[in-house]
């Protein structure tokens, strides 16, 4: 794993944006895996700025989002569809039919999940998968105890995850109980995994995911098995890492050709 510790989320998000932008420049038909939540907001803001100010072209890019709530329409203000259009897709030149977000209203969910997996394969697989991490160590909505080789499927949210998203649904009770999420096996098939985490409340989950054992109880820990997992943190999210000084030294002494 490459662990990059930055003074704040702004610097961290700039590095993440450079990684995504470089891919899109080098591979105009790149396939991006996208995440929602507070964490990637600054990354998306940077990508929008790069599109506006330096013509970063998303016209050939395909995207797949990690997850969506079951039972709410795409127009719901707290759906991940709404989030993605509000924060990214309305501001860049993505082609609408290359945007893929799980359909929370799918009538036959298992068939839909198989279709989603096939669509990722048909697009050539995900080049870079953007990830946040839950306070319980989830990535996507793969809650603790998720199979480490799971594929896209329906999951039941934990209470912790429902509390974390309560604000968008007028309180805990209003949060949907189920989601469709890419599985850990789906995420692991991505060529690069780019996990961002900011703030003290993520420090424990990050310490377990990066320096603890690989376990289904901390789903993000499966990234230890990924050949190209880049973990970009602010100081607070890195505050419980035992080897933080080493990671910082490594990053500062990278050969030029390896820098992001
Ligand atoms: P957050 O959510 O970015 O809003 O903290 C991350 C997650 O739960 O995966």
Coordinates of N, CA and C in Angstrom, one line a residue, residues 14-253:
X14 N -6.0 17.3 -3.8 CA -5.3 17.7 -5.0 C -4.5 16.6 -5.5
X15 N -3.9 15.8 -4.7 CA -3.1 14.7 -5.1 C -4.0 13.6 -5.8
X16 N -5.2 13.4 -5.2 CA -6.1 12.4 -5.7 C -6.6 12.9 -7.1
X17 N -6.8 14.2 -7.2 CA -7.3 14.8 -8.5 C -6.2 14.6 -9.6
X18 N -5.0 14.8 -9.2 CA -3.9 14.7 -10.2 C -3.8 13.2 -10.7
X19 N -4.0 12.3 -9.8 CA -4.0 10.9 -10.2 C -5.1 10.6 -11.2
X20 N -6.3 11.0 -10.9 CA -7.4 10.8 -11.8 C -7.2 11.5 -13.1
X21 N -6.7 12.8 -13.0 CA -6.6 13.6 -14.2 C -5.5 13.0 -15.1
X22 N -4.4 12.5 -14.5 CA -3.4 11.9 -15.4 C -3.9 10.7 -16.1
X23 N -4.7 9.9 -15.4 CA -5.3 8.7 -16.1 C -6.2 9.2 -17.3
X24 N -7.0 10.2 -17.0 CA -8.0 10.6 -18.1 C -7.2 11.2 -19.2
X25 N -6.1 11.9 -19.0 CA -5.3 12.5 -20.1 C -4.6 11.4 -20.9
X26 N -4.1 10.4 -20.2 CA -3.4 9.3 -20.9 C -4.3 8.3 -21.5
X27 N -5.5 8.2 -21.0 CA -6.4 7.2 -21.5 C -7.8 7.8 -21.6
X28 N -8.1 8.5 -22.7 CA -9.4 9.2 -22.8 C -10.6 8.4 -22.6
X29 N -10.5 7.0 -22.8 CA -11.6 6.2 -22.6 C -11.5 5.4 -21.2
X30 N -10.9 6.1 -20.3 CA -10.7 5.5 -19.0 C -12.1 5.1 -18.3
X31 N -12.0 4.2 -17.4 CA -13.2 3.8 -16.7 C -12.9 4.2 -15.2
X32 N -13.8 5.0 -14.7 CA -13.6 5.5 -13.3 C -14.6 4.8 -12.4
X33 N -14.2 4.4 -11.2 CA -15.1 4.0 -10.2 C -15.3 5.1 -9.2
X34 N -16.5 5.5 -9.0 CA -16.7 6.7 -8.2 C -17.5 6.4 -6.9
X35 N -17.2 7.3 -5.9 CA -17.8 7.1 -4.5 C -18.6 8.4 -4.2
X36 N -19.4 8.3 -3.2 CA -20.1 9.5 -2.7 C -19.7 9.7 -1.3
X37 N -20.5 10.6 -0.6 CA -20.1 10.9 0.8 C -19.4 12.3 0.8
X38 N -19.0 12.7 2.0 CA -18.3 14.0 2.2 C -16.9 13.9 1.7
X39 N -16.3 12.8 1.8 CA -14.8 12.7 1.5 C -14.4 13.1 0.1
X40 N -15.1 12.6 -0.9 CA -14.6 12.9 -2.3 C -15.0 14.3 -2.8
X41 N -15.7 15.1 -2.0 CA -16.3 16.3 -2.5 C -15.2 17.3 -3.1
X42 N -14.1 17.4 -2.3 CA -13.0 18.3 -2.8 C -12.3 17.7 -4.1
X43 N -12.2 16.4 -4.1 CA -11.6 15.8 -5.3 C -12.5 16.1 -6.5
X44 N -13.8 16.0 -6.4 CA -14.7 16.3 -7.5 C -14.6 17.8 -7.9
X45 N -14.5 18.7 -6.8 CA -14.4 20.1 -7.1 C -13.1 20.4 -7.9
X46 N -12.0 19.7 -7.5 CA -10.8 19.9 -8.3 C -10.9 19.4 -9.7
X47 N -11.6 18.3 -9.9 CA -11.8 17.8 -11.3 C -12.6 18.7 -12.1
X48 N -13.7 19.3 -11.5 CA -14.5 20.3 -12.2 C -13.6 21.5 -12.6
X49 N -12.8 22.0 -11.7 CA -11.9 23.1 -12.0 C -10.9 22.8 -13.1
X50 N -10.4 21.6 -13.1 CA -9.5 21.1 -14.2 C -10.2 21.1 -15.5
X51 N -11.4 20.7 -15.5 CA -12.2 20.6 -16.7 C -12.4 22.1 -17.2
X52 N -12.8 23.0 -16.3 CA -13.1 24.4 -16.7 C -11.9 25.1 -17.2
X53 N -10.8 24.9 -16.4 CA -9.6 25.8 -16.6 C -8.6 25.2 -17.5
X54 N -8.5 23.9 -17.5 CA -7.4 23.4 -18.4 C -8.0 22.3 -19.4
X55 N -9.3 22.3 -19.6 CA -9.9 21.5 -20.6 C -9.8 20.0 -20.4
X56 N -9.7 19.6 -19.1 CA -9.7 18.1 -18.9 C -11.0 17.5 -19.5
X57 N -10.8 16.6 -20.4 CA -11.9 16.1 -21.2 C -12.4 14.8 -20.7
X58 N -13.7 14.8 -20.3 CA -14.3 13.5 -19.8 C -15.3 12.9 -20.8
X59 N -15.2 13.4 -22.1 CA -16.2 13.0 -23.1 C -16.1 11.5 -23.4
X60 N -15.0 10.9 -23.2 CA -14.8 9.5 -23.5 C -14.8 8.6 -22.3
X61 N -14.9 9.2 -21.1 CA -14.8 8.5 -19.9 C -16.1 7.7 -19.5
X62 N -15.9 6.5 -19.0 CA -17.1 5.8 -18.5 C -17.0 5.7 -16.9
X63 N -18.1 5.8 -16.2 CA -18.0 5.7 -14.8 C -19.0 4.7 -14.2
X64 N -18.6 4.1 -13.1 CA -19.4 3.2 -12.3 C -19.4 3.7 -10.9
X65 N -20.6 3.9 -10.3 CA -20.6 4.3 -8.9 C -20.6 3.0 -8.1
X66 N -20.1 3.2 -6.8 CA -20.0 2.0 -5.9 C -21.4 1.5 -5.5
X67 N -22.3 2.4 -5.2 CA -23.5 2.0 -4.5 C -24.7 2.9 -4.6
X68 N -25.8 2.5 -4.2 CA -27.1 3.3 -4.2 C -28.0 2.7 -3.2
X69 N -28.8 3.5 -2.6 CA -29.9 3.0 -1.6 C -31.0 2.3 -2.4
X70 N -31.5 1.2 -1.8 CA -32.6 0.5 -2.4 C -33.9 1.2 -1.9
X71 N -34.8 1.4 -2.9 CA -36.2 1.8 -2.6 C -36.4 3.3 -2.7
X72 N -35.3 4.1 -3.1 CA -35.6 5.5 -3.3 C -35.3 5.8 -4.7
X73 N -36.1 6.7 -5.3 CA -35.9 7.1 -6.7 C -34.6 7.9 -6.9
X74 N -34.1 7.9 -8.1 CA -32.9 8.6 -8.4 C -33.0 10.1 -8.1
X75 N -34.3 10.6 -8.2 CA -34.5 12.0 -7.9 C -34.6 12.4 -6.4
X76 N -34.5 11.4 -5.6 CA -34.5 11.7 -4.1 C -33.3 12.6 -3.8
X77 N -33.4 13.7 -3.0 CA -32.3 14.6 -2.8 C -31.1 13.9 -2.1
X78 N -31.3 12.8 -1.4 CA -30.2 12.1 -0.8 C -29.8 10.8 -1.5
X79 N -30.3 10.6 -2.7 CA -29.8 9.5 -3.5 C -28.4 9.8 -4.0
X80 N -27.7 8.7 -4.3 CA -26.3 8.9 -4.8 C -26.4 9.4 -6.2
X81 N -27.5 9.1 -6.9 CA -27.7 9.8 -8.2 C -27.6 11.3 -8.1
X82 N -28.5 11.8 -7.2 CA -28.6 13.3 -7.0 C -27.2 13.8 -6.6
X83 N -26.5 13.2 -5.7 CA -25.2 13.6 -5.3 C -24.3 13.7 -6.5
X84 N -24.2 12.7 -7.3 CA -23.2 12.7 -8.4 C -23.5 13.8 -9.4
X85 N -24.8 14.0 -9.7 CA -25.1 15.1 -10.6 C -24.8 16.4 -10.0
X86 N -25.1 16.6 -8.8 CA -24.9 17.9 -8.1 C -23.4 18.2 -8.0
X87 N -22.6 17.2 -7.7 CA -21.2 17.6 -7.4 C -20.2 17.3 -8.6
X88 N -20.6 16.5 -9.5 CA -19.7 16.2 -10.6 C -20.3 16.3 -12.0
X89 N -21.3 15.4 -12.3 CA -21.7 15.2 -13.7 C -22.3 16.4 -14.3
X90 N -23.0 17.3 -13.6 CA -23.6 18.5 -14.2 C -22.5 19.5 -14.6
X91 N -21.3 19.3 -14.1 CA -20.3 20.4 -14.3 C -19.2 19.9 -15.2
X92 N -19.2 18.7 -15.7 CA -18.2 18.2 -16.7 C -18.9 17.6 -17.9
X93 N -18.1 17.2 -18.9 CA -18.6 16.8 -20.2 C -18.7 15.3 -20.3
X94 N -19.1 14.6 -19.2 CA -19.4 13.1 -19.3 C -20.5 12.9 -20.3
X95 N -20.4 11.8 -21.0 CA -21.5 11.4 -21.9 C -22.5 10.6 -21.0
X96 N -23.8 11.0 -21.1 CA -24.8 10.5 -20.2 C -24.9 8.9 -20.2
X97 N -24.8 8.3 -21.4 CA -24.9 6.9 -21.4 C -23.7 6.1 -21.0
X98 N -22.6 6.9 -20.6 CA -21.5 6.2 -20.0 C -21.4 6.3 -18.5
X99 N -22.5 6.9 -17.9 CA -22.5 7.0 -16.5 C -23.4 5.9 -15.9
X100 N -22.8 5.2 -15.0 CA -23.5 4.0 -14.4 C -23.6 4.2 -12.9
X101 N -24.8 4.1 -12.4 CA -25.0 4.2 -10.9 C -26.0 3.1 -10.6
X102 N -25.8 2.3 -9.6 CA -26.8 1.2 -9.4 C -28.2 1.8 -9.2
X103 N -29.1 1.0 -9.7 CA -30.6 1.4 -9.8 C -31.2 0.8 -8.5
X104 N -31.5 1.7 -7.6 CA -32.1 1.4 -6.3 C -33.5 0.9 -6.4
X105 N -34.1 1.1 -7.6 CA -35.5 0.7 -7.8 C -35.6 -0.6 -8.7
X106 N -34.5 -1.2 -8.9 CA -34.5 -2.4 -9.8 C -35.5 -3.4 -9.3
X107 N -36.3 -4.0 -10.2 CA -37.4 -4.9 -9.7 C -36.8 -6.2 -9.3
X108 N -35.8 -6.7 -10.1 CA -35.1 -8.0 -9.8 C -33.7 -7.7 -9.4
X109 N -33.5 -7.5 -8.1 CA -32.2 -7.0 -7.7 C -31.0 -8.0 -8.0
X110 N -31.2 -9.3 -7.8 CA -30.0 -10.2 -8.1 C -29.7 -10.1 -9.6
X111 N -30.7 -10.1 -10.5 CA -30.4 -10.0 -12.0 C -29.8 -8.6 -12.3
X112 N -30.2 -7.6 -11.6 CA -29.7 -6.3 -11.9 C -28.2 -6.3 -11.4
X113 N -27.9 -6.9 -10.3 CA -26.5 -6.9 -9.8 C -25.6 -7.7 -10.8
X114 N -26.1 -8.7 -11.4 CA -25.3 -9.5 -12.4 C -25.1 -8.6 -13.6
X115 N -26.1 -7.9 -14.0 CA -26.0 -7.0 -15.1 C -24.9 -5.9 -14.9
X116 N -24.9 -5.4 -13.6 CA -23.9 -4.3 -13.3 C -22.5 -4.8 -13.4
X117 N -22.3 -6.0 -12.8 CA -21.0 -6.7 -12.9 C -20.6 -6.9 -14.4
X118 N -21.5 -7.3 -15.2 CA -21.2 -7.6 -16.6 C -20.9 -6.2 -17.3
X119 N -21.6 -5.2 -16.9 CA -21.4 -3.9 -17.6 C -19.9 -3.4 -17.2
X120 N -19.5 -3.6 -16.0 CA -18.1 -3.2 -15.6 C -17.1 -4.0 -16.5
X121 N -17.4 -5.3 -16.6 CA -16.5 -6.2 -17.4 C -16.5 -5.7 -18.9
X122 N -17.7 -5.5 -19.4 CA -17.8 -5.1 -20.8 C -17.0 -3.7 -21.1
X123 N -17.0 -2.9 -20.1 CA -16.3 -1.6 -20.3 C -14.8 -1.8 -20.2
X124 N -14.3 -2.9 -19.9 CA -12.9 -3.2 -19.8 C -12.4 -3.2 -18.4
X125 N -13.2 -3.1 -17.4 CA -12.8 -3.0 -16.0 C -12.5 -1.6 -15.5
X126 N -12.5 -1.4 -14.2 CA -12.3 -0.1 -13.7 C -10.8 0.2 -13.6
X127 N -10.4 1.4 -14.1 CA -9.0 1.8 -14.0 C -8.6 2.3 -12.7
X128 N -9.4 3.3 -12.2 CA -9.2 3.8 -10.8 C -10.5 3.8 -10.1
X129 N -10.5 3.2 -8.9 CA -11.7 3.2 -8.1 C -11.5 4.2 -6.9
X130 N -12.3 5.2 -6.8 CA -12.2 6.1 -5.7 C -13.0 5.5 -4.5
X131 N -12.5 5.6 -3.3 CA -13.1 5.0 -2.2 C -13.0 6.0 -1.0
X132 N -14.1 6.0 -0.2 CA -14.0 6.6 1.2 C -14.0 5.4 2.1
X133 N -14.0 5.7 3.4 CA -14.1 4.5 4.4 C -15.1 4.9 5.4
X134 N -15.9 4.0 5.8 CA -16.8 4.2 6.9 C -16.1 4.2 8.3
X135 N -16.8 4.7 9.3 CA -16.2 4.7 10.6 C -16.1 3.2 11.1
X136 N -16.9 2.3 10.5 CA -16.8 0.9 10.8 C -15.8 0.1 9.9
X137 N -15.1 0.9 9.0 CA -14.2 0.2 8.1 C -14.8 -0.3 6.8
X138 N -16.0 0.1 6.5 CA -16.6 -0.4 5.3 C -16.0 0.4 4.1
X139 N -16.0 -0.2 2.9 CA -15.7 0.5 1.6 C -16.9 0.1 0.7
X140 N -17.3 1.1 -0.1 CA -18.6 0.9 -0.7 C -19.6 0.8 0.5
X141 N -20.6 -0.1 0.4 CA -21.4 -0.4 1.6 C -21.2 -1.8 2.0
X142 N -19.9 -2.3 1.9 CA -19.6 -3.6 2.3 C -19.3 -3.5 3.8
X143 N -20.3 -3.8 4.6 CA -20.3 -3.7 6.0 C -19.4 -4.8 6.6
X144 N -19.0 -4.6 7.9 CA -18.2 -5.7 8.5 C -18.9 -7.0 8.4
X145 N -18.2 -8.0 8.1 CA -18.6 -9.4 7.9 C -18.9 -9.7 6.4
X146 N -18.7 -8.7 5.6 CA -18.9 -8.9 4.1 C -17.9 -9.9 3.7
X147 N -18.2 -10.7 2.7 CA -17.3 -11.7 2.2 C -16.2 -10.8 1.5
X148 N -14.9 -11.2 1.7 CA -13.8 -10.5 1.1 C -13.8 -10.7 -0.4
X149 N -14.5 -11.7 -0.9 CA -14.6 -11.8 -2.4 C -16.0 -11.5 -3.0
X150 N -16.8 -10.8 -2.2 CA -18.1 -10.5 -2.7 C -18.2 -9.7 -4.0
X151 N -19.3 -9.9 -4.7 CA -19.6 -9.1 -5.9 C -20.7 -8.2 -5.6
X152 N -21.1 -7.4 -6.7 CA -22.3 -6.5 -6.5 C -23.5 -7.2 -6.0
X153 N -24.1 -6.7 -5.0 CA -25.3 -7.4 -4.4 C -26.0 -6.5 -3.5
X154 N -27.1 -6.9 -2.9 CA -27.9 -6.2 -1.9 C -27.2 -6.4 -0.6
X155 N -27.1 -5.3 0.2 CA -26.6 -5.4 1.6 C -27.5 -4.7 2.5
X156 N -27.5 -5.2 3.8 CA -28.3 -4.5 4.8 C -27.4 -3.6 5.6
X157 N -27.7 -2.3 5.7 CA -26.9 -1.4 6.4 C -26.8 -1.7 7.9
X158 N -25.6 -1.4 8.5 CA -25.5 -1.5 10.0 C -26.1 -0.2 10.5
X159 N -26.5 -0.3 11.8 CA -27.0 0.9 12.5 C -26.0 2.1 12.4
X160 N -24.7 1.7 12.6 CA -23.7 2.7 12.6 C -23.7 3.5 11.2
X161 N -23.8 2.8 10.1 CA -23.8 3.4 8.8 C -25.1 4.3 8.7
X162 N -26.2 3.8 9.2 CA -27.5 4.5 9.1 C -27.4 5.8 9.9
X163 N -26.8 5.7 11.1 CA -26.6 6.9 11.9 C -25.7 7.9 11.2
X164 N -24.7 7.4 10.5 CA -23.7 8.3 9.8 C -24.4 9.1 8.7
X165 N -25.5 8.5 8.1 CA -26.1 9.2 7.0 C -27.5 9.8 7.3
X166 N -27.8 9.8 8.6 CA -29.2 10.2 9.1 C -29.6 11.6 8.6
X167 N -28.6 12.5 8.6 CA -28.9 13.9 8.3 C -29.6 14.0 7.0
X168 N -29.2 13.2 6.0 CA -29.8 13.3 4.6 C -31.2 12.8 4.5
X169 N -31.7 12.1 5.6 CA -33.0 11.5 5.5 C -33.9 11.9 6.7
X170 N -33.6 13.1 7.2 CA -34.5 13.6 8.3 C -34.4 12.7 9.5
X171 N -33.3 12.1 9.8 CA -33.1 11.3 11.0 C -32.9 9.8 10.7
X172 N -32.4 9.1 11.7 CA -32.0 7.7 11.6 C -33.2 6.8 11.0
X173 N -34.4 7.1 11.5 CA -35.5 6.3 11.1 C -35.8 6.3 9.6
X174 N -35.5 7.4 9.0 CA -35.8 7.6 7.6 C -34.7 7.0 6.6
X175 N -33.6 6.6 7.1 CA -32.5 6.1 6.3 C -32.9 4.7 5.7
X176 N -32.8 4.5 4.4 CA -33.2 3.2 3.9 C -32.3 2.1 4.6
X177 N -32.9 0.9 4.7 CA -32.2 -0.2 5.4 C -31.3 -1.0 4.4
X178 N -31.5 -0.9 3.1 CA -30.8 -1.7 2.2 C -30.1 -0.9 1.1
X179 N -29.1 -1.4 0.5 CA -28.4 -0.8 -0.5 C -28.0 -1.8 -1.6
X180 N -27.7 -1.3 -2.8 CA -26.9 -2.2 -3.7 C -25.5 -1.7 -3.7
X181 N -24.5 -2.5 -3.5 CA -23.1 -2.1 -3.5 C -22.3 -3.0 -4.3
X182 N -21.3 -2.5 -5.0 CA -20.2 -3.3 -5.5 C -19.6 -4.1 -4.4
X183 N -19.2 -5.3 -4.7 CA -18.6 -6.2 -3.6 C -17.1 -5.9 -3.4
X184 N -16.5 -6.5 -2.4 CA -15.1 -6.3 -2.2 C -14.3 -6.9 -3.3
X185 N -14.8 -8.0 -3.9 CA -14.1 -8.7 -5.0 C -14.2 -7.8 -6.3
X186 N -15.4 -7.1 -6.4 CA -15.5 -6.1 -7.6 C -14.5 -5.0 -7.4
X187 N -14.4 -4.4 -6.2 CA -13.5 -3.3 -5.9 C -12.0 -3.8 -6.2
X188 N -11.7 -5.0 -5.7 CA -10.4 -5.5 -5.8 C -9.9 -5.7 -7.3
X189 N -10.9 -5.9 -8.2 CA -10.6 -6.1 -9.6 C -10.1 -4.7 -10.3
X190 N -10.3 -3.6 -9.6 CA -9.9 -2.3 -10.2 C -8.4 -2.3 -10.3
X191 N -7.9 -1.6 -11.3 CA -6.5 -1.6 -11.5 C -5.8 -0.8 -10.4
X192 N -6.4 0.4 -10.0 CA -5.9 1.2 -8.9 C -7.0 1.4 -7.9
X193 N -6.8 1.3 -6.6 CA -7.8 1.7 -5.6 C -7.2 2.9 -4.9
X194 N -8.0 4.0 -4.9 CA -7.6 5.3 -4.3 C -8.5 5.6 -3.2
X195 N -8.0 5.3 -2.0 CA -8.9 5.5 -0.8 C -8.5 6.8 -0.1
X196 N -9.5 7.7 0.2 CA -9.3 8.9 0.8 C -10.0 8.9 2.2
X197 N -9.3 9.5 3.2 CA -10.0 9.5 4.5 C -9.5 10.8 5.3
X198 N -10.4 11.5 5.8 CA -10.1 12.8 6.5 C -10.8 12.8 7.9
X199 N -10.1 13.4 8.8 CA -10.7 13.7 10.1 C -10.4 12.6 11.1
X200 N -10.4 13.1 12.4 CA -10.1 12.2 13.5 C -11.1 11.0 13.6
X201 N -12.3 11.2 13.2 CA -13.3 10.1 13.4 C -13.0 8.9 12.4
X202 N -12.1 9.1 11.5 CA -11.7 8.0 10.6 C -10.4 7.3 11.0
X203 N -9.7 7.9 12.1 CA -8.4 7.4 12.4 C -8.3 6.0 12.8
X204 N -9.3 5.5 13.6 CA -9.3 4.1 14.1 C -9.5 3.2 12.9
X205 N -10.5 3.5 12.1 CA -10.8 2.6 10.9 C -9.5 2.5 10.0
X206 N -8.9 3.7 9.8 CA -7.7 3.7 9.0 C -6.5 2.8 9.6
X207 N -6.3 3.0 10.9 CA -5.3 2.2 11.6 C -5.5 0.7 11.4
X208 N -6.8 0.3 11.6 CA -7.1 -1.1 11.5 C -7.0 -1.6 10.0
X209 N -7.4 -0.8 9.1 CA -7.4 -1.2 7.7 C -6.0 -1.3 7.2
X210 N -5.1 -0.4 7.6 CA -3.8 -0.3 7.1 C -2.8 -1.2 7.8
X211 N -2.9 -1.2 9.2 CA -1.9 -1.8 10.0 C -2.4 -3.0 10.7
X212 N -3.7 -3.3 10.6 CA -4.3 -4.5 11.3 C -4.3 -5.7 10.4
X213 N -4.8 -6.8 10.9 CA -4.9 -8.0 10.1 C -6.0 -7.8 9.0
X214 N -5.8 -8.6 7.9 CA -6.9 -8.6 6.9 C -8.0 -9.4 7.5
X215 N -9.2 -8.8 7.6 CA -10.3 -9.4 8.1 C -11.6 -8.9 7.6
X216 N -12.6 -9.8 7.4 CA -13.9 -9.3 7.0 C -14.6 -8.3 8.0
X217 N -14.1 -8.3 9.2 CA -14.6 -7.4 10.2 C -14.2 -5.9 9.9
X218 N -13.1 -5.8 9.1 CA -12.7 -4.4 8.7 C -12.5 -4.5 7.2
X219 N -13.6 -4.4 6.4 CA -13.6 -4.7 5.0 C -12.5 -3.9 4.2
X220 N -12.2 -2.7 4.6 CA -11.1 -2.0 3.9 C -9.7 -2.6 4.0
X221 N -9.6 -3.5 5.0 CA -8.3 -4.2 5.2 C -7.9 -5.1 4.0
X222 N -8.9 -5.5 3.2 CA -8.7 -6.3 2.0 C -7.8 -5.5 1.0
X223 N -7.7 -4.2 1.1 CA -6.8 -3.4 0.2 C -5.4 -3.8 0.4
X224 N -5.0 -4.3 1.6 CA -3.6 -4.8 1.8 C -3.2 -5.8 0.8
X225 N -4.2 -6.5 0.2 CA -4.0 -7.5 -0.8 C -4.0 -6.9 -2.3
X226 N -4.2 -5.6 -2.4 CA -4.3 -5.0 -3.7 C -2.9 -4.6 -4.2
X227 N -2.6 -4.9 -5.4 CA -1.2 -4.5 -5.9 C -1.0 -3.0 -6.0
X228 N -2.1 -2.2 -6.2 CA -1.9 -0.8 -6.3 C -3.0 0.0 -5.5
X229 N -2.9 -0.1 -4.2 CA -3.8 0.7 -3.3 C -3.1 1.9 -2.9
X230 N -3.7 3.1 -3.1 CA -3.1 4.4 -2.7 C -4.1 4.9 -1.7
X231 N -3.5 5.2 -0.5 CA -4.3 5.6 0.6 C -3.9 7.1 0.9
X232 N -4.8 8.0 0.7 CA -4.4 9.4 0.9 C -5.2 10.0 2.1
X233 N -4.4 10.5 3.1 CA -5.0 10.9 4.4 C -4.6 12.3 4.8
X234 N -5.5 12.9 5.6 CA -5.0 14.1 6.2 C -4.4 13.7 7.6
X235 N -3.8 14.7 8.3 CA -3.0 14.3 9.5 C -3.9 13.6 10.5
X236 N -5.1 14.1 10.6 CA -6.0 13.6 11.7 C -6.4 12.1 11.4
X237 N -6.7 11.8 10.1 CA -7.1 10.4 9.8 C -5.9 9.5 10.0
X238 N -4.6 10.1 9.9 CA -3.4 9.3 10.0 C -2.9 9.2 11.4
X239 N -3.6 9.8 12.4 CA -3.1 10.1 13.7 C -2.9 8.8 14.5
X240 N -3.5 7.7 14.1 CA -3.3 6.5 14.9 C -2.5 5.4 14.2
X241 N -1.8 5.8 13.1 CA -0.9 4.9 12.4 C 0.4 4.8 13.1
X242 N 0.9 3.6 13.4 CA 2.1 3.4 14.1 C 3.3 3.8 13.2
X243 N 3.2 3.6 11.9 CA 4.4 3.8 11.1 C 4.2 5.1 10.2
X244 N 3.5 6.1 10.8 CA 3.2 7.3 10.0 C 4.5 8.0 9.6
X245 N 5.5 8.0 10.5 CA 6.8 8.7 10.1 C 7.4 8.1 8.9
X246 N 7.4 6.8 8.9 CA 8.0 6.0 7.8 C 7.2 6.3 6.5
X247 N 5.9 6.3 6.5 CA 5.1 6.6 5.3 C 5.4 8.0 4.8
X248 N 5.6 8.9 5.7 CA 5.9 10.3 5.3 C 7.3 10.4 4.6
X249 N 8.2 9.7 5.3 CA 9.6 9.7 4.7 C 9.6 9.1 3.3
X250 N 8.9 8.0 3.2 CA 8.9 7.3 1.9 C 8.3 8.3 0.8
X251 N 7.3 9.0 1.2 CA 6.6 9.9 0.2 C 7.6 11.0 -0.2
X252 N 8.3 11.5 0.8 CA 9.1 12.7 0.6 C 10.4 12.3 -0.2
X253 N 10.7 11.0 -0.2 CA 11.9 10.5 -0.9 C 11.7 9.7 -2.1

